[in-house]
CSV table of C-alpha atoms and ligand atoms in Angstrom, one decimal:
chain,number,residue,atom,x,y,z
A,1,MET,CA,7.7,8.4,-119.2
A,2,SER,CA,9.7,7.2,-116.2
A,3,THR,CA,9.6,3.6,-115.1
A,4,VAL,CA,6.7,2.8,-112.7
A,5,LYS,CA,8.0,1.5,-109.4
A,6,PRO,CA,5.0,0.9,-107.2
A,7,TYR,CA,7.0,-1.4,-104.9
A,8,HIS,CA,9.1,1.4,-103.2
A,9,ASP,CA,6.6,1.6,-100.4
A,10,ILE,CA,7.0,-2.0,-99.3
A,11,PRO,CA,8.8,-1.9,-96.0
A,12,GLY,CA,12.1,-3.7,-95.4
A,13,THR,CA,12.3,-5.0,-99.0
A,14,THR,CA,14.6,-4.3,-102.0
A,15,ILE,CA,13.1,-5.3,-105.3
A,16,PHE,CA,15.8,-6.5,-107.6
A,17,ASP,CA,14.8,-4.6,-110.8
A,18,PHE,CA,17.0,-3.6,-113.7
A,19,ASP,CA,18.3,-0.5,-112.1
A,20,MET,CA,19.5,-2.5,-109.1
A,21,ALA,CA,20.9,-5.2,-111.5
A,22,ASN,CA,22.9,-2.6,-113.4
A,23,LYS,CA,24.2,-1.2,-110.1
A,24,GLY,CA,25.1,-4.6,-108.7
A,25,TYR,CA,26.3,-6.3,-111.9
A,26,HIS,CA,30.0,-6.8,-110.8
A,27,LEU,CA,29.1,-7.5,-107.2
A,28,ASN,CA,26.7,-10.3,-108.3
A,29,GLN,CA,29.1,-11.7,-110.9
A,30,PHE,CA,31.8,-11.8,-108.3
A,31,ALA,CA,29.4,-13.7,-106.0
A,32,MET,CA,28.6,-16.1,-108.9
A,33,SER,CA,32.2,-16.9,-109.3
A,34,LEU,CA,32.2,-18.6,-105.9
A,35,MET,CA,30.2,-21.4,-107.5
A,36,LYS,CA,33.6,-22.8,-108.5
A,37,ALA,CA,35.6,-24.6,-105.7
A,38,GLU,CA,39.0,-23.1,-106.9
A,39,ASN,CA,37.6,-19.6,-106.7
A,40,ARG,CA,36.2,-20.2,-103.2
A,41,GLU,CA,39.7,-21.3,-102.1
A,42,ARG,CA,41.3,-18.2,-103.6
A,43,PHE,CA,38.7,-15.9,-102.1
A,44,LYS,CA,39.0,-17.5,-98.6
A,45,ALA,CA,42.8,-17.3,-98.8
A,46,GLU,CA,42.9,-13.6,-99.5
A,47,GLU,CA,39.5,-11.9,-99.7
A,48,ARG,CA,40.7,-8.4,-100.5
A,49,ALA,CA,43.0,-9.5,-103.3
A,50,TYR,CA,40.2,-11.6,-104.8
A,51,LEU,CA,37.7,-8.7,-104.6
A,52,ASP,CA,40.3,-6.4,-106.3
A,53,GLU,CA,40.1,-8.6,-109.4
A,54,TRP,CA,36.5,-7.4,-109.9
A,55,ALA,CA,35.3,-4.1,-111.3
A,56,MET,CA,33.3,-3.4,-108.1
A,57,THR,CA,33.1,-0.1,-106.2
A,58,GLU,CA,35.1,0.3,-103.0
A,59,GLU,CA,31.8,0.4,-101.1
A,60,GLN,CA,30.7,-2.9,-102.6
A,61,LYS,CA,34.0,-4.5,-101.6
A,62,GLN,CA,33.6,-3.1,-98.0
A,63,SER,CA,30.1,-4.4,-97.8
A,64,VAL,CA,31.3,-7.9,-98.7
A,65,LEU,CA,34.2,-7.8,-96.3
A,66,ALA,CA,31.7,-6.8,-93.6
A,67,ARG,CA,29.3,-9.5,-94.6
A,68,ASP,CA,26.6,-6.9,-94.3
A,69,TYR,CA,23.9,-8.4,-96.6
A,70,ASN,CA,21.5,-5.4,-96.3
A,71,TRP,CA,24.4,-3.2,-97.3
A,72,MET,CA,25.2,-5.4,-100.3
A,73,MET,CA,21.6,-5.4,-101.4
A,74,SER,CA,21.4,-1.6,-101.2
A,75,LEU,CA,24.4,-1.6,-103.6
A,76,GLY,CA,22.6,-3.9,-106.1
A,77,GLY,CA,23.2,-7.4,-104.7
A,78,ASN,CA,20.6,-10.0,-105.2
A,79,VAL,CA,20.0,-12.6,-102.5
A,80,TYR,CA,20.3,-15.6,-104.9
A,81,PHE,CA,23.7,-14.4,-106.0
A,82,LEU,CA,24.8,-13.3,-102.5
A,83,ALA,CA,23.8,-16.9,-101.4
A,84,LYS,CA,27.1,-18.0,-103.0
A,85,ILE,CA,29.0,-15.8,-100.4
A,86,PHE,CA,27.2,-17.1,-97.3
A,87,SER,CA,27.4,-20.7,-98.7
A,88,THR,CA,31.2,-20.2,-99.0
A,89,ASP,CA,31.1,-19.2,-95.3
A,90,GLY,CA,29.1,-22.3,-94.5
A,91,LEU,CA,25.9,-20.4,-93.5
A,92,SER,CA,22.4,-21.7,-94.2
A,93,PHE,CA,19.8,-19.6,-96.0
A,94,GLN,CA,18.0,-19.3,-92.7
A,95,ALA,CA,21.0,-18.0,-90.8
A,96,ALA,CA,21.7,-15.4,-93.6
A,97,ALA,CA,18.1,-14.3,-93.7
A,98,ALA,CA,18.1,-13.9,-89.9
A,99,SER,CA,21.2,-11.7,-90.1
A,100,MET,CA,19.3,-9.3,-92.3
A,101,THR,CA,16.5,-8.9,-89.8
A,102,GLY,CA,18.5,-8.0,-86.8
A,103,MET,CA,17.3,-11.1,-85.0
A,104,THR,CA,19.4,-13.9,-83.8
A,105,GLN,CA,19.2,-17.1,-85.7
A,106,GLU,CA,17.3,-18.8,-82.8
A,107,GLU,CA,14.8,-15.9,-82.6
A,108,TYR,CA,14.3,-16.0,-86.4
A,109,ALA,CA,13.9,-19.8,-86.5
A,110,GLN,CA,11.3,-19.5,-83.6
A,111,MET,CA,9.4,-16.8,-85.5
A,112,MET,CA,9.2,-19.2,-88.5
A,113,LEU,CA,8.0,-22.1,-86.4
A,114,GLU,CA,5.3,-19.8,-85.0
A,115,GLY,CA,4.0,-19.1,-88.5
A,116,GLY,CA,6.5,-16.6,-89.8
A,117,ARG,CA,6.5,-12.8,-89.9
A,118,THR,CA,2.9,-11.5,-89.9
A,119,PRO,CA,1.7,-9.5,-92.9
A,120,VAL,CA,-0.2,-7.2,-90.4
A,121,GLY,CA,1.6,-3.9,-90.4
A,122,ASN,CA,4.2,-5.1,-92.8
A,123,LEU,CA,2.7,-4.4,-96.2
A,124,TYR,CA,3.1,-0.6,-96.5
A,125,LYS,CA,5.9,1.6,-95.2
A,126,LYS,CA,3.4,4.0,-93.7
A,127,GLU,CA,1.8,1.4,-91.4
A,128,SER,CA,5.1,-0.1,-90.3
A,129,GLN,CA,6.4,3.2,-88.9
B,1,MET,CA,-2.1,-38.0,-129.9
B,2,ALA,CA,-0.4,-36.6,-126.8
B,3,LYS,CA,-2.7,-35.6,-124.0
B,4,ILE,CA,-2.3,-33.5,-120.9
B,5,THR,CA,-3.9,-35.5,-118.1
B,6,ALA,CA,-3.0,-33.7,-114.9
B,7,GLY,CA,-1.1,-30.9,-113.2
B,8,VAL,CA,1.0,-30.8,-110.0
B,9,ALA,CA,2.0,-27.7,-108.1
B,10,THR,CA,4.5,-27.6,-105.3
B,11,SER,CA,6.9,-25.4,-103.5
B,12,HIS,CA,10.6,-26.2,-104.3
B,13,VAL,CA,12.4,-25.1,-101.1
B,14,PRO,CA,16.1,-26.2,-101.2
B,15,ALA,CA,16.0,-27.2,-97.5
B,16,ILE,CA,13.4,-29.9,-98.4
B,17,GLY,CA,16.0,-31.4,-100.8
B,18,VAL,CA,18.6,-31.4,-98.1
B,19,ALA,CA,16.2,-33.1,-95.7
B,20,ILE,CA,15.5,-35.8,-98.3
B,21,ASP,CA,19.2,-36.2,-99.2
B,22,LEU,CA,20.3,-36.5,-95.6
B,23,GLY,CA,17.5,-38.8,-94.5
B,24,LYS,CA,15.7,-36.3,-92.2
B,25,THR,CA,12.2,-36.8,-93.4
B,26,GLU,CA,11.0,-38.6,-90.3
B,27,GLN,CA,12.3,-35.8,-88.0
B,28,PRO,CA,9.5,-33.9,-86.1
B,29,TYR,CA,10.3,-30.7,-88.0
B,30,TRP,CA,10.0,-32.3,-91.4
B,31,LYS,CA,7.5,-35.1,-90.9
B,32,PRO,CA,4.4,-32.8,-91.4
B,33,VAL,CA,5.9,-31.5,-94.6
B,34,PHE,CA,6.4,-34.9,-96.1
B,35,ALA,CA,3.0,-36.2,-94.9
B,36,GLY,CA,1.4,-33.8,-97.4
B,37,TYR,CA,3.2,-35.6,-100.2
B,38,GLU,CA,2.1,-39.1,-99.4
B,39,TYR,CA,-0.9,-38.9,-101.6
B,40,VAL,CA,1.0,-37.8,-104.7
B,41,LYS,CA,3.7,-40.5,-104.3
B,42,GLU,CA,1.0,-43.2,-104.6
B,43,TRP,CA,-1.0,-41.3,-107.3
B,44,ILE,CA,2.0,-40.9,-109.6
B,45,LYS,CA,2.6,-44.7,-109.6
B,46,GLU,CA,-0.9,-45.2,-111.0
B,47,GLN,CA,-0.7,-42.3,-113.4
B,48,LYS,CA,2.7,-43.2,-115.0
B,49,PRO,CA,3.2,-40.1,-117.0
B,50,ASP,CA,5.4,-40.4,-120.1
B,51,VAL,CA,6.6,-36.8,-120.0
B,52,ILE,CA,6.5,-34.0,-117.4
B,53,PHE,CA,6.7,-30.4,-118.6
B,54,LEU,CA,8.2,-28.9,-115.5
B,55,VAL,CA,7.9,-25.2,-115.0
B,56,TYR,CA,10.5,-23.8,-112.5
B,57,ASN,CA,13.0,-21.0,-112.1
B,58,ASP,CA,16.7,-21.0,-112.0
B,59,HIS,CA,18.2,-19.4,-108.9
B,60,ALA,CA,21.3,-17.8,-110.2
B,61,THR,CA,22.7,-21.2,-111.0
B,62,ALA,CA,22.6,-21.9,-114.8
B,63,PHE,CA,21.9,-18.2,-115.6
B,64,ASP,CA,24.0,-15.4,-114.2
B,65,LEU,CA,23.5,-11.7,-115.1
B,66,SER,CA,25.2,-12.1,-118.5
B,67,MET,CA,22.0,-13.4,-120.0
B,68,ILE,CA,18.5,-13.5,-118.6
B,69,PRO,CA,15.8,-15.3,-120.6
B,70,THR,CA,12.2,-14.7,-119.5
B,71,PHE,CA,11.0,-18.0,-120.8
B,72,ALA,CA,13.6,-20.7,-121.6
B,73,ILE,CA,12.8,-24.3,-122.8
B,74,GLY,CA,15.3,-27.1,-122.3
B,75,CYS,CA,15.5,-29.0,-125.6
B,76,ALA,CA,18.5,-31.2,-124.7
B,77,PRO,CA,18.5,-35.1,-124.3
B,78,GLU,CA,19.7,-34.6,-120.7
B,79,PHE,CA,20.3,-32.1,-117.9
B,80,LYS,CA,22.6,-32.6,-115.0
B,81,PRO,CA,21.7,-31.7,-111.4
B,82,ALA,CA,23.7,-28.5,-110.7
B,83,ASP,CA,26.4,-27.9,-108.1
B,84,GLU,CA,24.8,-24.9,-106.3
B,85,GLY,CA,27.9,-24.3,-104.3
B,86,TRP,CA,28.0,-27.3,-101.9
B,87,GLY,CA,28.2,-30.1,-104.5
B,88,ALA,CA,25.4,-31.4,-106.7
B,89,ARG,CA,22.4,-33.2,-105.2
B,90,PRO,CA,22.7,-37.0,-105.3
B,91,VAL,CA,19.8,-37.3,-107.7
B,92,PRO,CA,19.6,-38.9,-111.2
B,93,VAL,CA,20.4,-37.0,-114.4
B,94,VAL,CA,17.2,-35.5,-115.9
B,95,LYS,CA,16.4,-37.0,-119.3
B,96,GLY,CA,14.6,-34.7,-121.7
B,97,HIS,CA,12.4,-35.2,-124.8
B,98,PRO,CA,14.1,-33.2,-127.6
B,99,VAL,CA,11.5,-34.1,-130.2
B,100,LEU,CA,8.5,-33.1,-128.1
B,101,ALA,CA,10.4,-30.0,-126.9
B,102,ALA,CA,11.2,-29.0,-130.5
B,103,HIS,CA,7.5,-29.4,-131.4
B,104,ILE,CA,6.4,-27.3,-128.4
B,105,THR,CA,8.9,-24.6,-129.1
B,106,GLN,CA,7.8,-24.3,-132.7
B,107,SER,CA,4.2,-24.3,-131.8
B,108,LEU,CA,4.6,-21.7,-129.0
B,109,ILE,CA,6.8,-19.3,-131.1
B,110,GLN,CA,4.2,-19.5,-133.9
B,111,ASP,CA,1.6,-18.7,-131.3
B,112,ASN,CA,3.6,-15.5,-130.4
B,113,PHE,CA,5.4,-16.7,-127.3
B,114,ASP,CA,9.1,-16.0,-128.1
B,115,LEU,CA,11.0,-18.7,-126.2
B,116,THR,CA,14.7,-18.9,-125.6
B,117,ILE,CA,16.0,-22.3,-126.6
B,118,VAL,CA,18.5,-23.9,-124.2
B,119,ASN,CA,20.6,-26.9,-125.3
B,120,GLU,CA,23.0,-27.0,-122.4
B,121,MET,CA,21.9,-26.3,-118.8
B,122,ASP,CA,22.3,-27.7,-115.4
B,123,VAL,CA,19.1,-27.8,-113.4
B,124,ASP,CA,19.0,-26.6,-109.8
B,125,HIS,CA,16.8,-27.3,-106.7
B,126,GLY,CA,13.9,-25.5,-108.4
B,127,LEU,CA,13.5,-28.5,-110.7
B,128,THR,CA,15.0,-31.4,-108.7
B,129,VAL,CA,13.2,-30.9,-105.4
B,130,PRO,CA,9.7,-31.3,-106.9
B,131,LEU,CA,10.9,-34.5,-108.6
B,132,SER,CA,12.3,-35.8,-105.3
B,133,LEU,CA,9.0,-34.9,-103.4
B,134,VAL,CA,6.9,-36.9,-105.9
B,135,PHE,CA,9.1,-39.8,-106.9
B,136,GLY,CA,11.3,-40.1,-103.7
B,137,GLN,CA,14.8,-41.4,-103.9
B,138,VAL,CA,15.2,-43.4,-107.1
B,139,GLU,CA,18.0,-44.7,-109.3
B,140,GLU,CA,16.4,-43.1,-112.4
B,141,TRP,CA,13.5,-40.7,-112.8
B,142,PRO,CA,10.7,-42.8,-114.2
B,143,CYS,CA,9.8,-40.5,-117.0
B,144,LEU,CA,11.1,-37.9,-119.4
B,145,ILE,CA,11.2,-34.2,-118.3
B,146,ILE,CA,11.1,-31.0,-120.3
B,147,PRO,CA,12.5,-28.2,-118.1
B,148,PHE,CA,10.9,-24.8,-118.6
B,149,ALA,CA,12.7,-22.0,-116.8
B,150,VAL,CA,10.9,-18.7,-116.0
B,151,ASN,CA,12.7,-15.6,-114.9
B,152,VAL,CA,11.5,-14.6,-111.5
B,153,VAL,CA,14.8,-13.4,-110.1
B,154,ILE,CA,15.0,-10.0,-111.8
B,155,TYR,CA,11.9,-7.9,-111.6
B,156,PRO,CA,9.7,-7.9,-113.6
B,157,PRO,CA,9.0,-11.5,-114.1
B,158,PRO,CA,6.4,-12.3,-116.8
B,159,SER,CA,2.9,-11.3,-115.7
B,160,GLY,CA,0.4,-13.7,-114.3
B,161,GLN,CA,-1.7,-13.1,-117.4
B,162,ARG,CA,1.2,-13.9,-119.7
B,163,CYS,CA,1.9,-17.1,-117.8
B,164,TYR,CA,-1.7,-18.2,-117.9
B,165,ASP,CA,-2.0,-17.5,-121.6
B,166,LEU,CA,1.3,-19.4,-122.2
B,167,GLY,CA,-0.3,-22.4,-120.4
B,168,LYS,CA,-3.2,-22.3,-122.8
B,169,ALA,CA,-0.9,-22.2,-125.9
B,170,LEU,CA,1.1,-25.0,-124.3
B,171,ARG,CA,-1.9,-27.2,-124.1
B,172,LYS,CA,-2.5,-26.7,-127.8
B,173,ALA,CA,1.1,-27.4,-128.6
B,174,ILE,CA,1.3,-30.6,-126.6
B,175,GLU,CA,-2.1,-31.9,-127.7
B,176,SER,CA,-1.1,-31.5,-131.4
B,177,PHE,CA,1.9,-33.9,-131.0
B,178,PRO,CA,1.1,-37.0,-133.0
B,179,GLU,CA,2.6,-39.6,-130.6
B,180,ASP,CA,0.4,-41.1,-127.9
B,181,LEU,CA,1.8,-39.7,-124.7
B,182,ASN,CA,0.5,-39.1,-121.2
B,183,VAL,CA,1.8,-35.6,-120.3
B,184,GLN,CA,1.7,-33.8,-117.0
B,185,VAL,CA,2.4,-30.1,-116.5
B,186,TRP,CA,4.0,-29.1,-113.2
B,187,GLY,CA,4.2,-25.6,-111.7
B,188,THR,CA,6.7,-25.0,-108.9
B,189,GLY,CA,7.9,-22.3,-106.5
B,190,GLY,CA,6.2,-20.3,-103.8
B,191,MET,CA,4.3,-20.0,-101.7
B,192,SER,CA,4.7,-16.8,-99.6
B,193,HIS,CA,8.3,-16.2,-98.6
B,194,GLN,CA,10.8,-13.4,-98.4
B,195,LEU,CA,14.5,-14.3,-98.1
B,196,GLN,CA,16.0,-10.8,-97.9
B,197,GLY,CA,16.0,-7.6,-96.0
B,198,PRO,CA,14.5,-6.6,-92.7
B,199,ARG,CA,11.1,-8.1,-93.8
B,200,ALA,CA,12.7,-11.6,-94.3
B,201,GLY,CA,10.5,-14.3,-93.0
B,202,LEU,CA,7.2,-12.9,-94.2
B,203,ILE,CA,4.5,-15.5,-94.4
B,204,ASN,CA,0.9,-14.7,-95.5
B,205,LYS,CA,-1.5,-17.6,-95.0
B,206,GLU,CA,-4.5,-15.7,-96.0
B,207,PHE,CA,-2.9,-14.7,-99.3
B,208,ASP,CA,-1.7,-18.2,-100.0
B,209,ASN,CA,-5.0,-19.9,-99.3
B,210,GLU,CA,-6.9,-17.3,-101.4
B,211,PHE,CA,-4.3,-18.0,-104.2
B,212,LEU,CA,-5.0,-21.8,-103.9
B,213,ASP,CA,-8.8,-21.2,-104.0
B,214,ARG,CA,-8.7,-19.0,-107.0
B,215,LEU,CA,-6.2,-21.1,-108.9
B,216,ILE,CA,-8.6,-23.9,-108.7
B,217,ALA,CA,-11.9,-22.0,-109.2
B,218,GLU,CA,-11.3,-18.8,-111.1
B,219,PRO,CA,-7.8,-18.9,-112.7
B,220,ALA,CA,-8.7,-16.4,-115.4
B,221,GLU,CA,-9.5,-13.8,-112.8
B,222,LEU,CA,-6.5,-14.7,-110.7
B,223,ALA,CA,-4.3,-14.2,-113.7
B,224,LYS,CA,-5.2,-10.5,-113.7
B,225,GLU,CA,-3.5,-9.9,-110.4
B,226,PRO,CA,-0.5,-7.5,-110.9
B,227,HIS,CA,3.0,-8.4,-109.6
B,228,ILE,CA,2.8,-5.7,-106.9
B,229,ARG,CA,0.2,-7.8,-105.1
B,230,TYR,CA,2.5,-10.8,-105.0
B,231,VAL,CA,5.6,-9.0,-103.9
B,232,ARG,CA,3.8,-6.9,-101.3
B,233,GLU,CA,1.6,-9.6,-99.8
B,234,ALA,CA,3.5,-12.8,-100.5
B,235,GLY,CA,7.0,-11.5,-100.2
B,236,SER,CA,9.7,-10.6,-102.7
B,237,GLU,CA,10.3,-14.3,-103.5
B,238,GLY,CA,6.6,-15.2,-103.3
B,239,VAL,CA,6.2,-13.8,-106.9
B,240,GLU,CA,7.4,-17.3,-108.0
B,241,LEU,CA,3.7,-18.2,-107.8
B,242,VAL,CA,3.1,-16.8,-111.2
B,243,MET,CA,4.7,-20.0,-112.5
B,244,TRP,CA,1.7,-22.0,-111.2
B,245,LEU,CA,-0.5,-20.2,-113.6
B,246,ILE,CA,1.3,-21.8,-116.6
B,247,MET,CA,0.3,-25.2,-115.2
B,248,ARG,CA,-3.3,-24.1,-114.6
B,249,GLY,CA,-3.6,-22.6,-118.1
B,250,ALA,CA,-2.5,-25.9,-119.6
B,251,LEU,CA,-5.3,-27.7,-117.8
B,252,GLU,CA,-9.0,-27.8,-118.7
B,253,ASP,CA,-11.3,-25.3,-117.0
B,254,ASP,CA,-13.0,-28.2,-115.3
B,255,ILE,CA,-10.6,-30.0,-113.0
B,256,GLU,CA,-10.8,-32.5,-110.1
B,257,VAL,CA,-8.8,-31.5,-107.0
B,258,LYS,CA,-7.1,-34.7,-105.9
B,259,GLN,CA,-4.9,-33.2,-103.2
B,260,ARG,CA,-4.5,-29.8,-101.6
B,261,PHE,CA,-1.9,-29.2,-98.9
B,262,TYR,CA,-0.5,-26.2,-97.0
B,263,HIS,CA,2.1,-26.1,-94.3
B,264,VAL,CA,4.2,-23.5,-92.5
B,265,PRO,CA,7.2,-23.5,-92.3
B,266,ALA,CA,9.9,-25.2,-94.4
B,267,SER,CA,13.0,-23.1,-93.5
B,268,ASN,CA,11.9,-19.6,-94.6
B,269,THR,CA,8.9,-20.6,-96.7
B,270,ALA,CA,5.2,-21.6,-96.7
B,271,VAL,CA,4.8,-24.9,-98.5
B,272,GLY,CA,1.8,-25.4,-100.9
B,273,HIS,CA,0.9,-28.4,-103.0
B,274,LEU,CA,-1.9,-29.3,-105.4
B,275,VAL,CA,-2.7,-32.4,-107.5
B,276,LEU,CA,-5.2,-31.5,-110.2
B,277,GLU,CA,-6.6,-33.8,-112.8
B,278,ASN,CA,-8.4,-32.7,-116.0
B,279,SER,CA,-12.0,-33.8,-115.5
B,280,SER,CA,-12.1,-35.6,-118.8
B,281,HIS,CA,-9.1,-37.7,-117.5
B,282,SER,CA,-10.7,-38.4,-114.2
B,283,ALA,CA,-13.9,-39.5,-115.9
B,284,GLY,CA,-11.8,-41.8,-118.2
B,285,VAL,CA,-12.8,-39.9,-121.4
C,1,FE2,FE1,12.5,-20.8,-105.9
């Protein structure tokens, strides 16, 4: 029997399940390493060289260099791990979340003030298209 | 004997911790959030719990991908506030209750809940933000705290049913401890929020308020809701709400609602908060 994944029809959402966790293991562990100040310094000094110390795929490394969080998540990144990367960059959670939606930070912040993204039309892929 | 008297539920948004630590609670953005916690700050001074069993989740802080416990109980004498990448929060060290934690662990495992025992663990905003919301800025937390970490980062988290049942076994465990202790159980996380992907920013007021209604009035039915409903309707990170069911399971069926609060937004998240007393406690039994 294959694993049941009823969440694949949720629009704009990657559920971090065990398949994604396997795919993203080294990407996430790299991100986790940025919890230590000395590692942040080394990463900032030479990003590519630091990434090359990790058993990540070339595409995962490119997604980090591009700071494309949706790309990183499609390669198994989880937002709580990736948070260590945008914290290293000095970005807030709200700024990082905004970057994943294609909105500016101001537009995103305004949407939140107005009550957030509505569930109407956003619960099933078929209704959001 | 030890007695569970009350439960508290609250969101644990990291930005709330930052607002407290940087003295921004009076700012127009934050004021309505903190207004919802004025009641509990007074209430807790009267209640004076000896121990809080605090259910929360670690956010890739103490646990990375090398080991992922579904239910982990903190059995150490103390737990340090974690450095989550921008320095540790300026809050007191959390003091545990190793003897009660050992008793609960033994009782729960014998009741078929196979816990992971943790003796060294830093605690992140999931645990410290609720303490700050209720106790404010203090030199020392005024009671002992047993951290109970639930995996909600990797899907699937434990089911709502499993959490509710664990709460019931927890009540049995705590109330068979021979020392006279006033114990509270807190459930944290939620409410609706999604921090990732093009759907980031999702807030579902209808879902959240239905969840609050049912957690109070029909928790056994609410416990049957599958994960898919949470992630679809409350957002990928909204699934944290299953942790509130541990708190509710640990309380009596009959409860008094002392406070109910809901506000949008705090950063990316809907804030929910409940103060629930066991009816026997409210009646002074
Ligand atoms: Fe959380």
